[in-house]
Structure formats: C-alpha cells, structure tokens
PDB file of N, CA and C in Angstrom:
ATOM      1  N   MET A 237       0.845  -1.171   0.000  1.00 42.00           N
ATOM      2  CA  MET A 237       0.000   0.000   0.000  1.00 42.00           C
ATOM      3  C   MET A 237       0.898   1.244   0.000  1.00 42.00           C
ATOM      4  N   PRO A 238       0.881   2.034  -1.023  1.00 49.00           N
ATOM      5  CA  PRO A 238       1.757   3.215  -1.107  1.00 49.00           C
ATOM      6  C   PRO A 238       1.257   4.333  -0.204  1.00 49.00           C
ATOM      7  N   MET A 239       2.215   5.131   0.272  1.00 53.00           N
ATOM      8  CA  MET A 239       1.860   6.275   1.104  1.00 53.00           C
ATOM      9  C   MET A 239       1.255   7.348   0.221  1.00 53.00           C
ATOM     10  N   SER A 240       0.433   8.176   0.830  1.00 54.00           N
ATOM     11  CA  SER A 240      -0.198   9.218   0.033  1.00 54.00           C
ATOM     12  C   SER A 240       0.848  10.229  -0.403  1.00 54.00           C
ATOM     13  N   GLY A 241       0.571  10.934  -1.460  1.00 52.00           N
ATOM     14  CA  GLY A 241       1.508  11.903  -2.004  1.00 52.00           C
ATOM     15  C   GLY A 241       1.663  13.133  -1.115  1.00 52.00           C
ATOM     16  N   SER A 242       0.754  13.376  -0.170  1.00 53.00           N
ATOM     17  CA  SER A 242       0.821  14.573   0.659  1.00 53.00           C
ATOM     18  C   SER A 242       1.928  14.480   1.709  1.00 53.00           C
ATOM     19  N   ALA A 243       2.468  13.285   1.971  1.00 60.00           N
ATOM     20  CA  ALA A 243       3.529  13.135   2.965  1.00 60.00           C
ATOM     21  C   ALA A 243       4.809  13.810   2.498  1.00 60.00           C
ATOM     22  N   HIS A 244       4.983  13.925   1.187  1.00 78.00           N
ATOM     23  CA  HIS A 244       6.187  14.543   0.652  1.00 78.00           C
ATOM     24  C   HIS A 244       5.887  15.883  -0.016  1.00 78.00           C
ATOM     25  N   ASP A 245       4.693  16.387   0.166  1.00 91.00           N
ATOM     26  CA  ASP A 245       4.294  17.645  -0.458  1.00 91.00           C
ATOM     27  C   ASP A 245       4.997  18.805   0.255  1.00 91.00           C
ATOM     28  N   PRO A 246       5.804  19.585  -0.440  1.00 92.00           N
ATOM     29  CA  PRO A 246       6.528  20.689   0.199  1.00 92.00           C
ATOM     30  C   PRO A 246       5.598  21.731   0.825  1.00 92.00           C
ATOM     31  N   ALA A 247       4.476  21.999   0.217  1.00 94.00           N
ATOM     32  CA  ALA A 247       3.537  22.983   0.777  1.00 94.00           C
ATOM     33  C   ALA A 247       2.963  22.479   2.106  1.00 94.00           C
ATOM     34  N   ALA A 248       2.671  21.191   2.169  1.00 94.00           N
ATOM     35  CA  ALA A 248       2.145  20.615   3.410  1.00 94.00           C
ATOM     36  C   ALA A 248       3.194  20.664   4.513  1.00 94.00           C
ATOM     37  N   LEU A 249       4.443  20.393   4.142  1.00 94.00           N
ATOM     38  CA  LEU A 249       5.515  20.456   5.134  1.00 94.00           C
ATOM     39  C   LEU A 249       5.703  21.883   5.651  1.00 94.00           C
ATOM     40  N   ARG A 250       5.612  22.873   4.759  1.00 95.00           N
ATOM     41  CA  ARG A 250       5.741  24.270   5.179  1.00 95.00           C
ATOM     42  C   ARG A 250       4.597  24.669   6.115  1.00 95.00           C
ATOM     43  N   ARG A 251       3.381  24.225   5.785  1.00 95.00           N
ATOM     44  CA  ARG A 251       2.233  24.532   6.653  1.00 95.00           C
ATOM     45  C   ARG A 251       2.411  23.904   8.031  1.00 95.00           C
ATOM     46  N   ARG A 252       2.901  22.664   8.044  1.00 95.00           N
ATOM     47  CA  ARG A 252       3.126  21.972   9.312  1.00 95.00           C
ATOM     48  C   ARG A 252       4.183  22.706  10.135  1.00 95.00           C
ATOM     49  N   GLU A 253       5.299  23.064   9.516  1.00 96.00           N
ATOM     50  CA  GLU A 253       6.364  23.782  10.220  1.00 96.00           C
ATOM     51  C   GLU A 253       5.873  25.141  10.723  1.00 96.00           C
ATOM     52  N   ARG A 254       5.093  25.841   9.910  1.00 97.00           N
ATOM     53  CA  ARG A 254       4.554  27.132  10.314  1.00 97.00           C
ATOM     54  C   ARG A 254       3.615  26.969  11.519  1.00 97.00           C
ATOM     55  N   GLY A 255       2.799  25.932  11.496  1.00 97.00           N
ATOM     56  CA  GLY A 255       1.891  25.674  12.613  1.00 97.00           C
ATOM     57  C   GLY A 255       2.640  25.329  13.895  1.00 97.00           C
ATOM     58  N   LEU A 256       3.671  24.485  13.764  1.00 97.00           N
ATOM     59  CA  LEU A 256       4.476  24.136  14.944  1.00 97.00           C
ATOM     60  C   LEU A 256       5.196  25.363  15.504  1.00 97.00           C
ATOM     61  N   ARG A 257       5.718  26.204  14.603  1.00 97.00           N
ATOM     62  CA  ARG A 257       6.396  27.422  15.037  1.00 97.00           C
ATOM     63  C   ARG A 257       5.423  28.361  15.753  1.00 97.00           C
ATOM     64  N   ARG A 258       4.207  28.468  15.233  1.00 97.00           N
ATOM     65  CA  ARG A 258       3.185  29.317  15.844  1.00 97.00           C
ATOM     66  C   ARG A 258       2.814  28.815  17.241  1.00 97.00           C
ATOM     67  N   VAL A 259       2.630  27.506  17.383  1.00 97.00           N
ATOM     68  CA  VAL A 259       2.304  26.929  18.689  1.00 97.00           C
ATOM     69  C   VAL A 259       3.456  27.130  19.667  1.00 97.00           C
ATOM     70  N   SER A 260       4.672  26.924  19.192  1.00 97.00           N
ATOM     71  CA  SER A 260       5.847  27.094  20.051  1.00 97.00           C
ATOM     72  C   SER A 260       5.977  28.542  20.517  1.00 97.00           C
ATOM     73  N   THR A 261       5.797  29.487  19.595  1.00 97.00           N
ATOM     74  CA  THR A 261       5.894  30.904  19.941  1.00 97.00           C
ATOM     75  C   THR A 261       4.794  31.293  20.934  1.00 97.00           C
ATOM     76  N   THR A 262       3.581  30.826  20.695  1.00 97.00           N
ATOM     77  CA  THR A 262       2.470  31.138  21.602  1.00 97.00           C
ATOM     78  C   THR A 262       2.726  30.565  22.990  1.00 97.00           C
ATOM     79  N   THR A 263       3.240  29.353  23.049  1.00 98.00           N
ATOM     80  CA  THR A 263       3.550  28.727  24.335  1.00 98.00           C
ATOM     81  C   THR A 263       4.618  29.513  25.083  1.00 98.00           C
ATOM     82  N   ARG A 264       5.664  29.910  24.383  1.00 98.00           N
ATOM     83  CA  ARG A 264       6.746  30.683  25.004  1.00 98.00           C
ATOM     84  C   ARG A 264       6.238  32.029  25.525  1.00 98.00           C
ATOM     85  N   ARG A 265       5.433  32.703  24.720  1.00 98.00           N
ATOM     86  CA  ARG A 265       4.895  34.005  25.135  1.00 98.00           C
ATOM     87  C   ARG A 265       3.955  33.864  26.329  1.00 98.00           C
ATOM     88  N   THR A 266       3.143  32.820  26.331  1.00 98.00           N
ATOM     89  CA  THR A 266       2.223  32.592  27.453  1.00 98.00           C
ATOM     90  C   THR A 266       2.999  32.313  28.727  1.00 98.00           C
ATOM     91  N   ALA A 267       4.038  31.497  28.642  1.00 98.00           N
ATOM     92  CA  ALA A 267       4.852  31.193  29.827  1.00 98.00           C
ATOM     93  C   ALA A 267       5.553  32.451  30.336  1.00 98.00           C
ATOM     94  N   THR A 268       6.050  33.276  29.428  1.00 98.00           N
ATOM     95  CA  THR A 268       6.720  34.515  29.826  1.00 98.00           C
ATOM     96  C   THR A 268       5.730  35.466  30.496  1.00 98.00           C
ATOM     97  N   ALA A 269       4.547  35.602  29.917  1.00 98.00           N
ATOM     98  CA  ALA A 269       3.525  36.479  30.500  1.00 98.00           C
ATOM     99  C   ALA A 269       3.081  35.975  31.872  1.00 98.00           C
ATOM    100  N   ALA A 270       2.928  34.667  32.027  1.00 97.00           N
ATOM    101  CA  ALA A 270       2.520  34.100  33.318  1.00 97.00           C
ATOM    102  C   ALA A 270       3.596  34.330  34.375  1.00 97.00           C
ATOM    103  N   THR A 271       4.853  34.194  33.992  1.00 97.00           N
ATOM    104  CA  THR A 271       5.952  34.437  34.929  1.00 97.00           C
ATOM    105  C   THR A 271       5.986  35.896  35.357  1.00 97.00           C
ATOM    106  N   ALA A 272       5.831  36.788  34.389  1.00 97.00           N
ATOM    107  CA  ALA A 272       5.825  38.223  34.709  1.00 97.00           C
ATOM    108  C   ALA A 272       4.640  38.576  35.611  1.00 97.00           C
ATOM    109  N   ALA A 273       3.483  38.021  35.326  1.00 97.00           N
ATOM    110  CA  ALA A 273       2.307  38.294  36.146  1.00 97.00           C
ATOM    111  C   ALA A 273       2.496  37.771  37.567  1.00 97.00           C
ATOM    112  N   ALA A 274       3.083  36.589  37.701  1.00 96.00           N
ATOM    113  CA  ALA A 274       3.328  36.038  39.042  1.00 96.00           C
ATOM    114  C   ALA A 274       4.304  36.913  39.822  1.00 96.00           C
ATOM    115  N   LEU A 275       5.333  37.401  39.146  1.00 95.00           N
ATOM    116  CA  LEU A 275       6.292  38.285  39.818  1.00 95.00           C
ATOM    117  C   LEU A 275       5.633  39.596  40.243  1.00 95.00           C
ATOM    118  N   LEU A 276       4.821  40.167  39.375  1.00 95.00           N
ATOM    119  CA  LEU A 276       4.139  41.422  39.710  1.00 95.00           C
ATOM    120  C   LEU A 276       3.158  41.237  40.859  1.00 95.00           C
ATOM    121  N   LEU A 277       2.383  40.157  40.820  1.00 94.00           N
ATOM    122  CA  LEU A 277       1.446  39.901  41.913  1.00 94.00           C
ATOM    123  C   LEU A 277       2.187  39.656  43.227  1.00 94.00           C
ATOM    124  N   GLY A 278       3.263  38.896  43.165  1.00 92.00           N
ATOM    125  CA  GLY A 278       4.049  38.644  44.375  1.00 92.00           C
ATOM    126  C   GLY A 278       4.624  39.923  44.944  1.00 92.00           C
ATOM    127  N   ALA A 279       5.136  40.774  44.082  1.00 90.00           N
ATOM    128  CA  ALA A 279       5.678  42.054  44.550  1.00 90.00           C
ATOM    129  C   ALA A 279       4.575  42.932  45.117  1.00 90.00           C
ATOM    130  N   GLY A 280       3.412  42.917  44.485  1.00 89.00           N
ATOM    131  CA  GLY A 280       2.284  43.706  44.984  1.00 89.00           C
ATOM    132  C   GLY A 280       1.818  43.230  46.345  1.00 89.00           C
ATOM    133  N   TYR A 281       1.701  41.919  46.522  1.00 88.00           N
ATOM    134  CA  TYR A 281       1.284  41.383  47.817  1.00 88.00           C
ATOM    135  C   TYR A 281       2.343  41.644  48.887  1.00 88.00           C
ATOM    136  N   ALA A 282       3.599  41.508  48.527  1.00 85.00           N
ATOM    137  CA  ALA A 282       4.664  41.767  49.497  1.00 85.00           C
ATOM    138  C   ALA A 282       4.674  43.225  49.918  1.00 85.00           C
ATOM    139  N   HIS A 283       4.364  44.105  48.989  1.00 83.00           N
ATOM    140  CA  HIS A 283       4.317  45.528  49.313  1.00 83.00           C
ATOM    141  C   HIS A 283       3.106  45.852  50.190  1.00 83.00           C
ATOM    142  N   ALA A 284       1.994  45.145  49.962  1.00 85.00           N
ATOM    143  CA  ALA A 284       0.757  45.417  50.707  1.00 85.00           C
ATOM    144  C   ALA A 284       0.806  44.871  52.133  1.00 85.00           C
ATOM    145  N   LEU A 285       1.570  43.811  52.362  1.00 82.00           N
ATOM    146  CA  LEU A 285       1.640  43.221  53.692  1.00 82.00           C
ATOM    147  C   LEU A 285       2.541  44.055  54.588  1.00 82.00           C
ATOM    148  N   PRO A 286       2.244  44.076  55.879  1.00 75.00           N
ATOM    149  CA  PRO A 286       3.107  44.832  56.788  1.00 75.00           C
ATOM    150  C   PRO A 286       4.473  44.162  56.903  1.00 75.00           C
ATOM    151  N   ASP A 287       5.468  44.959  57.216  1.00 72.00           N
ATOM    152  CA  ASP A 287       6.820  44.438  57.365  1.00 72.00           C
ATOM    153  C   ASP A 287       6.904  43.683  58.687  1.00 72.00           C
ATOM    154  N   ILE A 288       7.158  42.387  58.639  1.00 63.00           N
ATOM    155  CA  ILE A 288       7.209  41.588  59.865  1.00 63.00           C
ATOM    156  C   ILE A 288       8.623  41.102  60.144  1.00 63.00           C
ATOM    157  N   SER A 289       9.615  41.721  59.524  1.00 58.00           N
ATOM    158  CA  SER A 289      10.987  41.276  59.746  1.00 58.00           C
ATOM    159  C   SER A 289      11.423  41.514  61.192  1.00 58.00           C
ATOM    160  N   HIS A 290      10.874  42.533  61.857  1.00 52.00           N
ATOM    161  CA  HIS A 290      11.253  42.795  63.240  1.00 52.00           C
ATOM    162  C   HIS A 290      10.715  41.713  64.177  1.00 52.00           C
ATOM    163  N   LEU A 291       9.658  40.998  63.783  1.00 53.00           N
ATOM    164  CA  LEU A 291       9.125  39.920  64.618  1.00 53.00           C
ATOM    165  C   LEU A 291      10.067  38.726  64.612  1.00 53.00           C
ATOM    166  N   ALA A 292      10.726  38.486  63.513  1.00 54.00           N
ATOM    167  CA  ALA A 292      11.625  37.344  63.418  1.00 54.00           C
ATOM    168  C   ALA A 292      12.867  37.543  64.287  1.00 54.00           C
ATOM    169  N   SER A 293      13.305  38.782  64.454  1.00 55.00           N
ATOM    170  CA  SER A 293      14.508  39.039  65.233  1.00 55.00           C
ATOM    171  C   SER A 293      14.216  39.089  66.730  1.00 55.00           C
ATOM    172  N   GLY A 294      12.959  39.150  67.108  1.00 55.00           N
ATOM    173  CA  GLY A 294      12.589  39.193  68.519  1.00 55.00           C
ATOM    174  C   GLY A 294      12.535  40.597  69.087  1.00 55.00           C
ATOM    175  N   ALA A 295      12.906  41.581  68.308  1.00 54.00           N
ATOM    176  CA  ALA A 295      12.875  42.970  68.777  1.00 54.00           C
ATOM    177  C   ALA A 295      11.432  43.456  68.804  1.00 54.00           C
ATOM    178  N   VAL A 296      11.125  44.242  69.796  1.00 55.00           N
ATOM    179  CA  VAL A 296       9.780  44.792  69.921  1.00 55.00           C
ATOM    180  C   VAL A 296       9.872  46.292  69.706  1.00 55.00           C
ATOM    181  N   GLU A 297       9.099  46.780  68.768  1.00 57.00           N
ATOM    182  CA  GLU A 297       9.065  48.213  68.511  1.00 57.00           C
ATOM    183  C   GLU A 297       7.819  48.798  69.140  1.00 57.00           C
ATOM    184  N   HIS A 298       7.983  49.921  69.793  1.00 58.00           N
ATOM    185  CA  HIS A 298       6.846  50.634  70.350  1.00 58.00           C
ATOM    186  C   HIS A 298       6.634  51.875  69.507  1.00 58.00           C
ATOM    187  N   PRO A 299       5.405  52.107  69.092  1.00 61.00           N
ATOM    188  CA  PRO A 299       5.168  53.271  68.251  1.00 61.00           C
ATOM    189  C   PRO A 299       5.417  54.561  69.031  1.00 61.00           C
ATOM    190  N   VAL A 300       5.971  55.515  68.361  1.00 62.00           N
ATOM    191  CA  VAL A 300       6.221  56.823  68.965  1.00 62.00           C
ATOM    192  C   VAL A 300       4.964  57.654  68.787  1.00 62.00           C
ATOM    193  N   ARG A 301       4.495  58.210  69.891  1.00 63.00           N
ATOM    194  CA  ARG A 301       3.277  59.003  69.812  1.00 63.00           C
ATOM    195  C   ARG A 301       3.623  60.436  69.429  1.00 63.00           C
ATOM    196  N   ASP A 302       2.940  60.913  68.454  1.00 66.00           N
ATOM    197  CA  ASP A 302       3.131  62.285  68.000  1.00 66.00           C
ATOM    198  C   ASP A 302       2.254  63.185  68.868  1.00 66.00           C
ATOM    199  N   PRO A 303       2.839  64.114  69.618  1.00 62.00           N
ATOM    200  CA  PRO A 303       2.037  64.975  70.488  1.00 62.00           C
ATOM    201  C   PRO A 303       1.009  65.795  69.711  1.00 62.00           C
ATOM    202  N   ALA A 304       1.271  66.091  68.476  1.00 64.00           N
ATOM    203  CA  ALA A 304       0.315  66.870  67.693  1.00 64.00           C
ATOM    204  C   ALA A 304      -0.942  66.070  67.387  1.00 64.00           C
ATOM    205  N   ARG A 305      -0.855  64.747  67.453  1.00 68.00           N
ATOM    206  CA  ARG A 305      -2.012  63.909  67.124  1.00 68.00           C
ATOM    207  C   ARG A 305      -2.779  63.452  68.357  1.00 68.00           C
ATOM    208  N   LEU A 306      -2.285  63.744  69.549  1.00 63.00           N
ATOM    209  CA  LEU A 306      -2.980  63.358  70.773  1.00 63.00           C
ATOM    210  C   LEU A 306      -4.187  64.261  70.975  1.00 63.00           C
ATOM    211  N   PRO A 307      -5.275  63.749  71.595  1.00 64.00           N
ATOM    212  CA  PRO A 307      -6.444  64.591  71.841  1.00 64.00           C
ATOM    213  C   PRO A 307      -6.114  65.676  72.866  1.00 64.00           C
ATOM    214  N   ALA A 308      -6.735  66.834  72.701  1.00 67.00           N
ATOM    215  CA  ALA A 308      -6.495  67.963  73.601  1.00 67.00           C
ATOM    216  C   ALA A 308      -7.021  67.666  74.998  1.00 67.00           C
ATOM    217  N   ASN A 309      -8.206  67.100  75.085  1.00 72.00           N
ATOM    218  CA  ASN A 309      -8.815  66.782  76.376  1.00 72.00           C
ATOM    219  C   ASN A 309      -9.117  65.293  76.437  1.00 72.00           C
ATOM    220  N   ALA A 310      -8.700  64.668  77.519  1.00 66.00           N
ATOM    221  CA  ALA A 310      -9.008  63.253  77.704  1.00 66.00           C
ATOM    222  C   ALA A 310     -10.483  63.112  78.060  1.00 66.00           C
ATOM    223  N   PRO A 311     -11.116  61.999  77.732  1.00 68.00           N
ATOM    224  CA  PRO A 311     -12.525  61.807  78.105  1.00 68.00           C
ATOM    225  C   PRO A 311     -12.678  61.838  79.618  1.00 68.00           C
ATOM    226  N   ALA A 312     -13.719  62.502  80.077  1.00 72.00           N
ATOM    227  CA  ALA A 312     -13.973  62.622  81.512  1.00 72.00           C
ATOM    228  C   ALA A 312     -14.807  61.444  81.988  1.00 72.00           C
ATOM    229  N   SER A 313     -14.551  60.986  83.207  1.00 74.00           N
ATOM    230  CA  SER A 313     -15.358  59.899  83.767  1.00 74.00           C
ATOM    231  C   SER A 313     -16.632  60.489  84.355  1.00 74.00           C
ATOM    232  N   THR A 314     -17.659  59.662  84.432  1.00 77.00           N
ATOM    233  CA  THR A 314     -18.961  60.102  84.943  1.00 77.00           C
ATOM    234  C   THR A 314     -19.518  59.042  85.865  1.00 77.00           C
ATOM    235  N   THR A 315     -20.460  59.446  86.695  1.00 80.00           N
ATOM    236  CA  THR A 315     -21.088  58.508  87.629  1.00 80.00           C
ATOM    237  C   THR A 315     -22.404  57.985  87.091  1.00 80.00           C
ATOM    238  N   GLN A 316     -22.837  58.440  85.929  1.00 79.00           N
ATOM    239  CA  GLN A 316     -24.093  57.978  85.349  1.00 79.00           C
ATOM    240  C   GLN A 316     -23.905  56.582  84.757  1.00 79.00           C
ATOM    241  N   PRO A 317     -24.984  55.772  84.771  1.00 77.00           N
ATOM    242  CA  PRO A 317     -24.878  54.436  84.191  1.00 77.00           C
ATOM    243  C   PRO A 317     -24.696  54.537  82.666  1.00 77.00           C
ATOM    244  N   ALA A 318     -24.033  53.564  82.125  1.00 74.00           N
ATOM    245  CA  ALA A 318     -23.792  53.540  80.676  1.00 74.00           C
ATOM    246  C   ALA A 318     -25.092  53.317  79.934  1.00 74.00           C
ATOM    247  N   GLN A 319     -25.236  53.947  78.794  1.00 75.00           N
ATOM    248  CA  GLN A 319     -26.429  53.778  77.960  1.00 75.00           C
ATOM    249  C   GLN A 319     -26.078  52.877  76.796  1.00 75.00           C
ATOM    250  N   THR A 320     -26.936  51.910  76.542  1.00 73.00           N
ATOM    251  CA  THR A 320     -26.722  51.022  75.415  1.00 73.00           C
ATOM    252  C   THR A 320     -27.917  51.091  74.498  1.00 73.00           C
ATOM    253  N   THR A 321     -27.674  50.911  73.225  1.00 75.00           N
ATOM    254  CA  THR A 321     -28.743  50.925  72.241  1.00 75.00           C
ATOM    255  C   THR A 321     -28.600  49.670  71.409  1.00 75.00           C
ATOM    256  N   THR A 322     -29.702  48.985  71.199  1.00 74.00           N
ATOM    257  CA  THR A 322     -29.683  47.789  70.356  1.00 74.00           C
ATOM    258  C   THR A 322     -30.540  48.054  69.128  1.00 74.00           C
ATOM    259  N   GLY A 323     -30.341  47.259  68.121  1.00 71.00           N
ATOM    260  CA  GLY A 323     -31.111  47.415  66.890  1.00 71.00           C
ATOM    261  C   GLY A 323     -32.463  46.706  66.950  1.00 71.00           C
ATOM    262  N   ALA A 324     -32.753  45.985  68.044  1.00 67.00           N
ATOM    263  CA  ALA A 324     -34.021  45.272  68.138  1.00 67.00           C
ATOM    264  C   ALA A 324     -35.145  46.234  68.432  1.00 67.00           C
ATOM    265  N   SER A 325     -36.318  45.913  67.940  1.00 58.00           N
ATOM    266  CA  SER A 325     -37.456  46.794  68.225  1.00 58.00           C
ATOM    267  C   SER A 325     -38.522  46.087  69.012  1.00 58.00           C
TER     268      SER A 325
END
C-alpha cells in the first residue's frame, strides 16, 4: 500500500512547520507572561503586607506618639450608668 503523495508535499511540510512554530511561539509568550504576572502579583502582595521582619529578630518596637495627634482633652469619667442601644425593636 503506497503512502499518500501529501507526505512529501513541500507545501504541506511548510504549513506543518509554520503551525508548529506558531504553537511554540504562543507557548513561550504565554509562559513569559505568566511568569511576569506572578512576579508582579508577588511584589504587589509583598508591598501590601506589613513588614514583619522585626518579629523574626525578637525585637519589639513601640510606636512613637506624636504629640500633635494626641487629643487635647481626655474623656472625663462620669457617675451615670452607661447607655446602650440595640437594633431590636
């Protein structure tokens, strides 16, 4: 049984090579884009998370209070009972 003539057809071989090249290029570009996206997302999440490197070293940082941001008058205590409000009717 002879093989079909299309197995040696130069046009068919060119189409096959072009298709393989297209698939290879698309695969490479997709992998590159996925890697770049993963790096960007990782950098974004790392930037959004608080810096916890001081927790690993065991050092404790106490926030410095800015006197300009402190309230002028502290809340006064009272002898009246506390009032509570609920959403139930």
